[in-house]
Coordinates of C-alpha atoms in Angstrom, one line a residue:
M366 CA 0.0 0.0 -0.1
N367 CA 1.3 3.5 -0.8
E368 CA 2.2 5.4 2.3
L369 CA 0.5 8.3 1.4
I370 CA -2.5 6.5 1.0
R371 CA -2.3 6.1 5.1
L372 CA -2.2 9.4 5.7
T373 CA -5.1 10.9 7.3
A374 CA -7.0 14.0 5.2
R375 CA -5.3 16.4 7.6
Q376 CA -1.7 15.2 7.0
A377 CA -2.5 14.9 3.5
V378 CA -3.8 18.6 3.1
D379 CA -0.4 19.6 5.6
G380 CA 1.7 17.7 3.1
L381 CA 0.3 19.4 0.1
K382 CA 0.2 22.8 1.8
N383 CA 3.8 22.6 2.6
G384 CA 4.7 21.0 -1.2
D385 CA 6.1 17.7 0.6
F386 CA 3.7 16.1 -2.5
T387 CA 1.8 17.1 -5.3
P388 CA -2.2 17.0 -6.2
A389 CA -0.7 14.9 -9.0
E390 CA 1.0 12.2 -6.9
L391 CA -2.3 11.9 -4.6
I392 CA -4.3 11.3 -7.9
D393 CA -2.0 8.6 -8.6
A394 CA -1.8 7.0 -5.3
A395 CA -5.6 7.4 -5.2
E396 CA -5.8 5.7 -8.9
A397 CA -3.1 2.4 -7.6
R398 CA -5.5 1.9 -4.7
I399 CA -8.8 1.7 -6.4
A400 CA -7.4 -0.8 -8.9
E401 CA -6.0 -2.5 -6.2
V402 CA -9.3 -2.9 -3.8
E403 CA -12.0 -2.0 -6.2
P404 CA -12.7 -5.5 -7.7
K405 CA -13.4 -6.3 -4.0
V406 CA -15.8 -3.9 -2.9
N407 CA -17.2 -2.0 -5.3
A408 CA -17.4 1.1 -4.1
L409 CA -15.9 3.7 -6.6
P410 CA -17.9 2.2 -9.7
T411 CA -17.7 5.4 -11.9
R412 CA -14.2 7.2 -11.9
C413 CA -13.1 11.0 -13.1
F414 CA -9.1 11.1 -13.1
E415 CA -8.2 12.9 -16.3
R416 CA -11.2 15.4 -14.8
A417 CA -9.4 15.3 -12.0
R418 CA -5.6 15.9 -13.4
A419 CA -7.4 18.8 -15.3
A420 CA -8.7 20.5 -12.4
A421 CA -5.0 19.9 -11.0
A422 CA -3.3 21.5 -13.4
R423 CA -5.4 24.7 -13.5
L424 CA -5.4 24.6 -9.0
E425 CA -3.9 27.7 -8.0
R426 CA -3.1 28.6 -4.5
P427 CA -4.9 31.6 -2.9
E428 CA -2.9 33.3 -0.4
N429 CA -5.7 33.5 2.2
P430 CA -8.1 30.3 1.2
G431 CA -9.7 30.4 4.4
P432 CA -10.6 27.2 6.9
G433 CA -11.5 24.3 4.6
Y434 CA -8.9 24.5 2.1
L435 CA -7.8 21.3 0.8
Y436 CA -4.8 22.1 -1.6
G437 CA -5.5 19.8 -4.2
L438 CA -6.8 17.0 -2.4
P439 CA -8.6 13.8 -4.0
M440 CA -11.9 12.8 -2.9
A441 CA -15.3 10.7 -4.0
I442 CA -18.6 12.5 -4.0
K443 CA -22.0 10.2 -4.1
D444 CA -23.6 9.0 -7.0
L445 CA -26.8 10.8 -5.6
V446 CA -24.7 14.8 -6.1
E447 CA -24.0 15.6 -10.1
V448 CA -20.6 16.5 -10.7
S449 CA -20.6 18.3 -14.3
G450 CA -18.9 16.4 -17.1
V451 CA -19.6 13.3 -15.1
R452 CA -21.6 10.0 -15.6
T453 CA -24.5 10.7 -12.8
T454 CA -27.2 7.6 -12.4
W455 CA -29.0 7.8 -8.6
G456 CA -28.5 4.0 -8.5
S457 CA -31.2 3.8 -11.2
R458 CA -31.2 1.8 -14.6
A459 CA -33.7 5.1 -15.5
F460 CA -30.4 7.2 -15.8
A461 CA -28.2 4.7 -16.1
D462 CA -26.8 6.7 -19.1
H463 CA -27.1 10.3 -17.9
I464 CA -24.0 12.8 -17.8
S465 CA -24.6 15.9 -15.4
T466 CA -24.1 19.3 -17.6
R467 CA -23.8 21.1 -14.2
S468 CA -22.7 20.3 -10.8
D469 CA -24.0 20.5 -7.1
W470 CA -23.7 23.7 -5.4
S471 CA -22.3 21.6 -3.0
V472 CA -19.3 20.3 -5.5
E473 CA -18.9 23.8 -6.4
R474 CA -18.2 24.9 -3.1
L475 CA -15.8 21.8 -3.3
E476 CA -13.8 22.7 -5.8
A477 CA -13.6 26.0 -5.4
K478 CA -12.2 25.0 -1.9
G479 CA -9.6 23.1 -4.1
A480 CA -11.0 19.4 -3.7
L481 CA -10.2 17.4 -7.1
I482 CA -13.0 14.9 -7.9
V483 CA -11.5 11.1 -8.9
A484 CA -14.8 9.2 -8.6
K485 CA -18.8 9.0 -7.8
A486 CA -19.4 6.8 -4.7
N487 CA -21.9 3.7 -5.1
T488 CA -25.5 4.1 -3.5
P489 CA -28.9 2.6 -3.5
E490 CA -31.3 3.5 -6.2
F491 CA -32.0 6.9 -5.2
G492 CA -30.5 6.3 -1.8
A493 CA -33.6 4.3 -1.1
G494 CA -32.7 1.7 2.1
A495 CA -29.5 1.7 3.8
Q496 CA -28.0 -1.3 1.6
T497 CA -26.1 -0.2 -1.1
F498 CA -27.0 -2.5 -4.4
N499 CA -28.6 -1.1 -7.8
D500 CA -28.7 -2.9 -10.9
V501 CA -26.3 -0.1 -12.7
F502 CA -23.2 -1.1 -10.7
G503 CA -24.2 -4.0 -8.8
T504 CA -23.6 -4.5 -4.4
T505 CA -21.3 -2.8 -2.3
T506 CA -19.4 -4.9 0.1
N507 CA -17.8 -4.5 3.7
P508 CA -14.2 -4.1 3.6
W509 CA -14.5 -5.6 7.1
N510 CA -15.8 -8.8 5.7
T511 CA -16.9 -8.7 1.9
A512 CA -20.0 -11.3 2.9
L513 CA -22.0 -8.2 4.2
T514 CA -23.1 -4.9 3.4
P515 CA -21.9 -1.5 4.4
G516 CA -24.9 0.0 4.3
G517 CA -26.5 3.2 2.7
S518 CA -26.6 5.1 1.6
S519 CA -23.6 6.5 1.7
G520 CA -22.4 2.8 1.6
G521 CA -19.5 3.5 -1.5
S522 CA -18.9 6.3 0.2
A523 CA -18.2 4.5 3.5
V524 CA -16.1 2.1 2.1
A525 CA -13.6 4.4 0.2
V526 CA -12.6 6.0 2.8
A527 CA -12.2 2.9 5.0
T528 CA -10.0 1.2 2.1
G529 CA -8.3 4.2 1.3
E530 CA -9.3 4.7 -2.1
V531 CA -9.9 8.6 -1.0
W532 CA -9.1 10.4 2.0
L533 CA -12.4 12.3 2.2
A534 CA -15.8 11.4 0.8
D535 CA -19.3 13.2 0.9
G536 CA -22.9 11.9 1.4
S537 CA -26.4 12.3 2.3
D538 CA -28.5 11.2 5.5
L539 CA -32.2 11.6 5.2
G540 CA -32.9 8.5 7.5
G541 CA -29.2 7.7 8.4
S542 CA -27.5 7.6 5.2
L543 CA -24.3 9.0 6.7
R544 CA -24.6 7.6 9.9
I545 CA -25.2 3.9 9.5
P546 CA -22.6 3.4 6.7
A547 CA -20.1 4.8 8.7
S548 CA -21.2 2.9 11.9
F549 CA -20.8 -0.7 9.6
A550 CA -17.3 0.3 8.0
G551 CA -15.7 1.6 11.0
V552 CA -15.1 5.5 9.7
V553 CA -17.1 8.6 11.2
G554 CA -19.8 10.3 9.4
L555 CA -21.5 13.1 10.4
R556 CA -25.3 14.0 9.8
P557 CA -24.7 18.2 10.3
S558 CA -27.8 20.6 10.9
P559 CA -30.0 21.6 8.3
G560 CA -28.5 24.7 5.9
R561 CA -25.0 23.6 7.4
V562 CA -24.6 22.3 3.6
A563 CA -25.5 24.3 0.8
T564 CA -27.1 21.8 -1.8
G565 CA -29.1 21.7 -5.0
P566 CA -31.0 22.6 -6.8
R567 CA -33.6 20.5 -5.4
A568 CA -36.8 19.9 -5.8
L569 CA -37.9 20.9 -2.2
P570 CA -35.5 23.6 -0.8
F571 CA -37.1 24.2 2.5
D572 CA -36.8 20.4 3.2
T573 CA -35.2 19.5 6.6
L574 CA -35.0 16.0 6.6
A575 CA -31.9 15.0 3.2
V576 CA -29.1 17.2 4.5
N577 CA -25.3 16.5 2.6
G578 CA -22.3 16.1 5.1
P579 CA -18.8 14.8 5.5
M580 CA -17.3 10.8 5.9
G581 CA -13.8 10.3 7.2
R582 CA -11.3 8.1 8.5
T583 CA -11.0 10.4 12.1
V584 CA -13.1 13.2 13.6
G585 CA -10.5 15.5 12.5
D586 CA -11.0 14.8 8.8
V587 CA -14.7 15.2 9.0
A588 CA -13.8 18.7 10.5
L589 CA -11.6 19.5 7.9
L590 CA -14.3 18.2 5.1
L591 CA -17.6 20.2 7.0
D592 CA -15.1 23.5 6.9
A593 CA -14.7 23.1 3.0
Q594 CA -18.4 22.2 2.8
S595 CA -20.1 25.3 5.4
G596 CA -20.7 28.2 4.4
L597 CA -23.7 30.4 3.0
D598 CA -25.3 29.9 -0.3
T599 CA -28.3 32.5 -1.3
R600 CA -29.4 30.1 -3.7
D601 CA -30.0 27.7 -1.1
P602 CA -32.9 29.7 1.5
L603 CA -31.8 27.2 4.8
T604 CA -27.9 27.9 4.5
L605 CA -25.9 28.9 7.3
P606 CA -23.1 31.6 7.4
P607 CA -19.4 29.9 8.4
P608 CA -19.2 29.6 12.5
G609 CA -17.2 32.5 14.0
E610 CA -14.3 30.0 14.8
S611 CA -13.9 26.7 12.5
F612 CA -14.6 23.2 13.1
V613 CA -10.8 22.2 13.1
A614 CA -10.1 25.2 15.5
A615 CA -12.4 24.2 17.5
V616 CA -11.7 20.6 17.6
D617 CA -8.0 21.6 18.0
R618 CA -8.9 23.8 21.2
Q619 CA -10.7 21.3 23.0
M620 CA -8.1 18.8 22.5
T621 CA -5.6 21.2 23.6
L622 CA -7.7 21.6 26.8
G623 CA -8.1 17.7 27.1
R624 CA -11.4 18.3 28.4
L625 CA -15.3 17.6 27.4
P626 CA -17.2 20.5 26.3
S627 CA -20.1 21.4 28.4
R628 CA -22.3 24.4 29.0
F629 CA -22.6 23.6 32.6
A630 CA -20.4 24.4 35.3
G631 CA -20.5 21.2 36.9
G632 CA -19.2 19.5 33.6
C633 CA -20.2 17.6 30.4
R634 CA -23.6 15.8 31.1
I635 CA -25.0 13.1 28.8
A636 CA -27.9 11.0 28.4
F637 CA -27.3 7.3 27.1
S638 CA -30.3 5.3 25.7
P639 CA -29.9 1.9 24.4
D640 CA -32.8 1.5 22.1
L641 CA -34.9 5.4 22.8
E642 CA -37.7 2.6 23.5
L643 CA -38.4 2.3 20.2
C644 CA -36.6 -0.9 18.9
P645 CA -35.2 -4.1 20.4
V646 CA -31.1 -3.3 19.4
D647 CA -28.2 -6.5 19.0
P648 CA -27.2 -6.8 22.9
E649 CA -23.6 -6.9 21.5
V650 CA -24.2 -3.7 20.0
V651 CA -25.2 -2.1 23.1
E652 CA -22.6 -3.8 25.3
V653 CA -19.9 -2.1 22.9
C654 CA -21.8 1.3 23.2
Q655 CA -22.0 1.3 26.8
A656 CA -18.4 0.4 27.0
A657 CA -17.7 3.6 25.4
M658 CA -20.0 5.3 27.7
R659 CA -18.3 4.1 30.9
R660 CA -14.8 5.5 28.9
L661 CA -16.5 9.0 28.4
E662 CA -17.7 8.7 32.7
K663 CA -13.7 8.0 33.2
L664 CA -13.2 11.5 31.0
G665 CA -15.6 13.4 33.4
T666 CA -18.8 13.3 32.1
T667 CA -22.0 12.4 33.9
V668 CA -24.1 9.9 32.1
D669 CA -28.1 9.4 32.9
D670 CA -30.8 7.5 31.4
R671 CA -32.9 10.3 30.7
A672 CA -33.3 10.8 27.3
P673 CA -36.0 12.3 26.0
S674 CA -39.0 10.5 24.4
F675 CA -39.4 9.8 21.1
K676 CA -42.7 8.2 21.0
D677 CA -44.7 8.2 17.5
A678 CA -40.9 9.1 15.7
E679 CA -41.5 6.0 13.5
D680 CA -45.3 6.8 12.3
C681 CA -44.3 10.5 11.9
F682 CA -40.8 9.6 10.1
Q683 CA -42.6 7.2 7.5
V684 CA -45.1 9.7 6.5
L685 CA -43.0 12.9 6.3
R686 CA -40.4 10.3 4.0
A687 CA -42.9 9.0 1.9
I688 CA -44.4 12.6 1.2
N689 CA -40.7 13.5 0.2
F690 CA -40.6 10.9 -2.5
A691 CA -43.9 11.9 -4.0
A692 CA -42.6 15.4 -4.5
S693 CA -38.8 14.7 -5.5
V694 CA -38.5 11.3 -6.9
W695 CA -42.0 10.5 -8.0
P696 CA -42.0 13.0 -11.0
R697 CA -38.9 11.4 -12.4
I698 CA -39.8 7.8 -12.4
K699 CA -43.9 7.8 -12.6
D700 CA -43.2 7.4 -16.5
K701 CA -40.1 5.1 -16.3
Q702 CA -41.3 2.9 -12.8
E703 CA -40.6 -0.9 -15.3
L704 CA -37.2 0.5 -14.7
V705 CA -37.0 1.1 -10.7
K706 CA -36.6 -1.0 -7.7
P707 CA -40.2 -1.8 -6.3
E708 CA -39.3 -0.1 -2.4
V709 CA -38.9 3.3 -4.7
I710 CA -42.6 2.8 -6.1
W711 CA -43.7 2.1 -2.9
N712 CA -42.0 4.5 -1.5
A713 CA -43.5 7.4 -3.5
Q714 CA -47.4 6.0 -4.3
K715 CA -47.7 6.0 -0.8
G716 CA -46.6 9.4 -0.2
L717 CA -49.3 10.2 -2.8
Q718 CA -51.9 8.5 -0.9
H719 CA -51.7 10.4 2.8
S720 CA -54.7 12.7 3.7
A721 CA -54.0 16.2 4.6
E722 CA -55.3 14.6 8.2
E723 CA -52.1 11.9 8.3
I724 CA -49.8 14.8 7.3
A725 CA -50.8 17.4 9.5
I726 CA -50.5 14.6 12.3
A727 CA -47.1 14.4 11.4
R728 CA -46.5 17.4 10.8
Q729 CA -47.6 18.3 14.8
Q730 CA -45.7 14.9 15.9
Q731 CA -42.4 16.2 14.4
G732 CA -43.1 19.7 16.4
A733 CA -43.7 18.1 19.5
L734 CA -40.6 16.0 19.8
Y735 CA -38.9 19.0 19.0
N736 CA -39.7 20.9 21.9
R737 CA -39.3 17.6 23.8
I738 CA -35.2 17.4 22.5
A739 CA -35.3 21.5 23.0
A740 CA -36.2 21.0 26.5
F741 CA -33.9 18.3 26.6
F742 CA -30.7 20.4 25.7
E743 CA -31.5 22.8 28.6
R744 CA -30.6 20.2 30.9
H745 CA -27.9 17.7 29.1
D746 CA -25.0 18.1 26.6
F747 CA -25.3 15.3 24.7
L748 CA -27.7 12.4 24.0
A749 CA -25.8 9.0 22.9
L750 CA -27.0 6.2 21.6
P751 CA -26.3 2.9 19.2
T752 CA -26.0 4.0 15.8
V753 CA -27.7 0.9 14.5
V754 CA -30.0 -2.1 16.0
A755 CA -27.4 -4.6 14.8
P756 CA -24.2 -5.5 13.3
P757 CA -23.1 -5.7 9.2
F758 CA -26.1 -8.1 7.9
D759 CA -25.3 -10.4 4.7
H760 CA -24.9 -8.2 1.5
R761 CA -27.6 -10.3 -0.1
V762 CA -30.3 -9.3 2.3
R763 CA -32.2 -6.4 0.4
Y764 CA -32.9 -5.2 3.7
L765 CA -32.8 -6.5 7.3
E766 CA -36.3 -7.8 8.7
E767 CA -36.2 -8.8 12.3
V768 CA -33.8 -8.1 15.6
N769 CA -34.5 -10.0 18.5
G770 CA -38.0 -11.3 17.4
R771 CA -39.1 -8.0 16.3
K772 CA -40.2 -8.4 12.7
F773 CA -39.8 -4.5 10.7
D774 CA -43.2 -3.5 8.5
T775 CA -41.2 -1.7 6.0
Y776 CA -37.6 -1.8 4.4
I777 CA -37.0 1.4 6.4
S778 CA -38.4 0.4 9.8
W779 CA -34.8 -0.6 11.0
L780 CA -33.3 2.6 10.2
V781 CA -35.2 3.9 13.4
L782 CA -32.4 4.6 15.7
T783 CA -31.0 7.4 13.1
F784 CA -34.4 8.3 11.5
A785 CA -35.9 9.3 14.7
V786 CA -33.2 11.5 15.1
T787 CA -33.1 13.0 11.9
L788 CA -37.1 14.6 12.7
T789 CA -34.9 16.5 15.3
G790 CA -33.0 19.2 12.9
T791 CA -30.1 18.4 15.4
P792 CA -26.1 17.6 14.5
A793 CA -25.5 13.8 14.9
I794 CA -22.3 11.7 14.5
S795 CA -21.4 7.7 14.1
V796 CA -17.8 7.2 16.0
P797 CA -15.9 3.7 15.5
V798 CA -16.0 2.9 19.6
G799 CA -15.1 -0.9 19.3
F800 CA -16.0 -4.3 17.5
T801 CA -18.4 -7.1 18.0
K802 CA -16.5 -10.4 19.1
S803 CA -16.5 -11.3 15.1
G804 CA -14.5 -8.6 14.2
L805 CA -17.2 -5.9 13.1
P806 CA -17.1 -2.1 13.7
V807 CA -20.0 -0.7 16.0
G808 CA -21.0 2.9 15.9
L809 CA -21.7 5.0 18.8
Q810 CA -24.3 8.3 17.5
L811 CA -23.8 11.1 19.5
V812 CA -26.4 13.8 19.0
A813 CA -25.8 18.0 19.9
R814 CA -27.9 20.6 20.3
P815 CA -29.6 22.2 16.8
R816 CA -26.3 24.1 15.1
G817 CA -23.7 22.5 17.8
E818 CA -21.3 20.8 15.4
A819 CA -18.4 22.2 17.0
E820 CA -18.7 20.8 20.9
L821 CA -20.4 17.6 18.6
L822 CA -16.9 17.1 16.9
A823 CA -14.7 18.2 20.1
L824 CA -16.5 15.5 22.1
S825 CA -16.2 12.6 19.1
A826 CA -12.6 13.4 19.1
L827 CA -11.7 13.2 22.6
L828 CA -13.8 9.7 22.7
E829 CA -11.5 9.0 19.3
A830 CA -8.6 9.3 21.4
D831 CA -9.3 8.1 24.6
L832 CA -10.3 4.2 22.5
A833 CA -7.4 4.9 20.0
L834 CA -9.0 3.3 17.3
G835 CA -7.9 5.0 14.7
T836 CA -4.8 2.4 13.3
H837 CA -7.7 0.1 12.2
N838 CA -7.4 2.3 8.9
P839 CA -7.1 2.0 6.0
V840 CA -8.8 -1.6 5.8
E841 CA -7.8 -4.3 3.4
P842 CA -10.7 -5.5 2.3
R843 CA -11.4 -9.6 3.0

């Protein structure tokens, strides 16, 4: 393995900045690594190395680039996000030959920040279902055990980062699509607050359920990418201005202080729930997450079990997701249904069938949940829970149908621990905290108050340093 691939993204950017190596050398290293591992994992089916080399040749080094400048770092973009001149399929046979004529605003920002796009990452069709397979490119496998799934829908991004194909990748998250594959692949995935990362143009520009965000091998790498992604874009009505202190600086400052971030005089307060009282969770997953909470207690936090109530979360999310699909996906597929997987058609048609009363009730349920989470954050700094209800499973299974005797009603019901958090509009991160007895990664989901990405990243970095799990990546697929 090329030693350049072993660098963290922050180390690679420092090396580029200092002239230790060139963007072209990193492109070559990424291309060699992709050729080496792709036959085993199928994470980056579409590559655009010549486009990246042309961009590297045009790259100019600004005098004051600001936070998040990447100096020619190669990265991957999820195949739900358009990149000008590159094939974008949304994982669907209906768009298998589509070549984008423009880039998503998030890609425009990244390229302006010195990112070089070398590949598109595999995703399930229209991001539907947290298992990365489609009829265009096939199945992405988990590098820790290639018989298993890396989750999804940002499964290609997670695997590309975990195996060292690229140093960073973007992803999107509606029901858990950044957090679930991060947990299954043993990397870090952050769902930012709505508006933190500008994206578009979108059919639903005021939607707060779907967001774009960063994925990396370490918390510091994710902070770096979030700095590159963040910033006001008046084309996106929800976007936020960049924070006064960069996310990298906030993480580094807290690491130097060596104490957990808190707004309370008595120190950091975290509530831990093994299941949000929503669904059974595999006992081994709970055990690994509880062990991580004990490490946080030793670092100085107070842990209790007073999590807010998430009652009605599944009913609420199922309705809101369905109307989202009806508005954003159905117009694109209604005349091409023979080319689209049944789960997508079912989800969109379900949205078309919901009554105004059902939609009104779902909106009221979401509002009540937000009020409960807002009250919770008046007493606590963070909420902690497992990211996923089970470890990675057989990649031939379309979706998880049962855990601990609980049978799931729909293809997305097993995502409940992530989509329940989505409804609150709070930032959430999945951090690797250990392994099952069979050697599969387990992620802990940490949740901060709205727009609290800085303290969330700082807490995650301190836990990551204490657990010292960063040496496991990049993974050699097996």
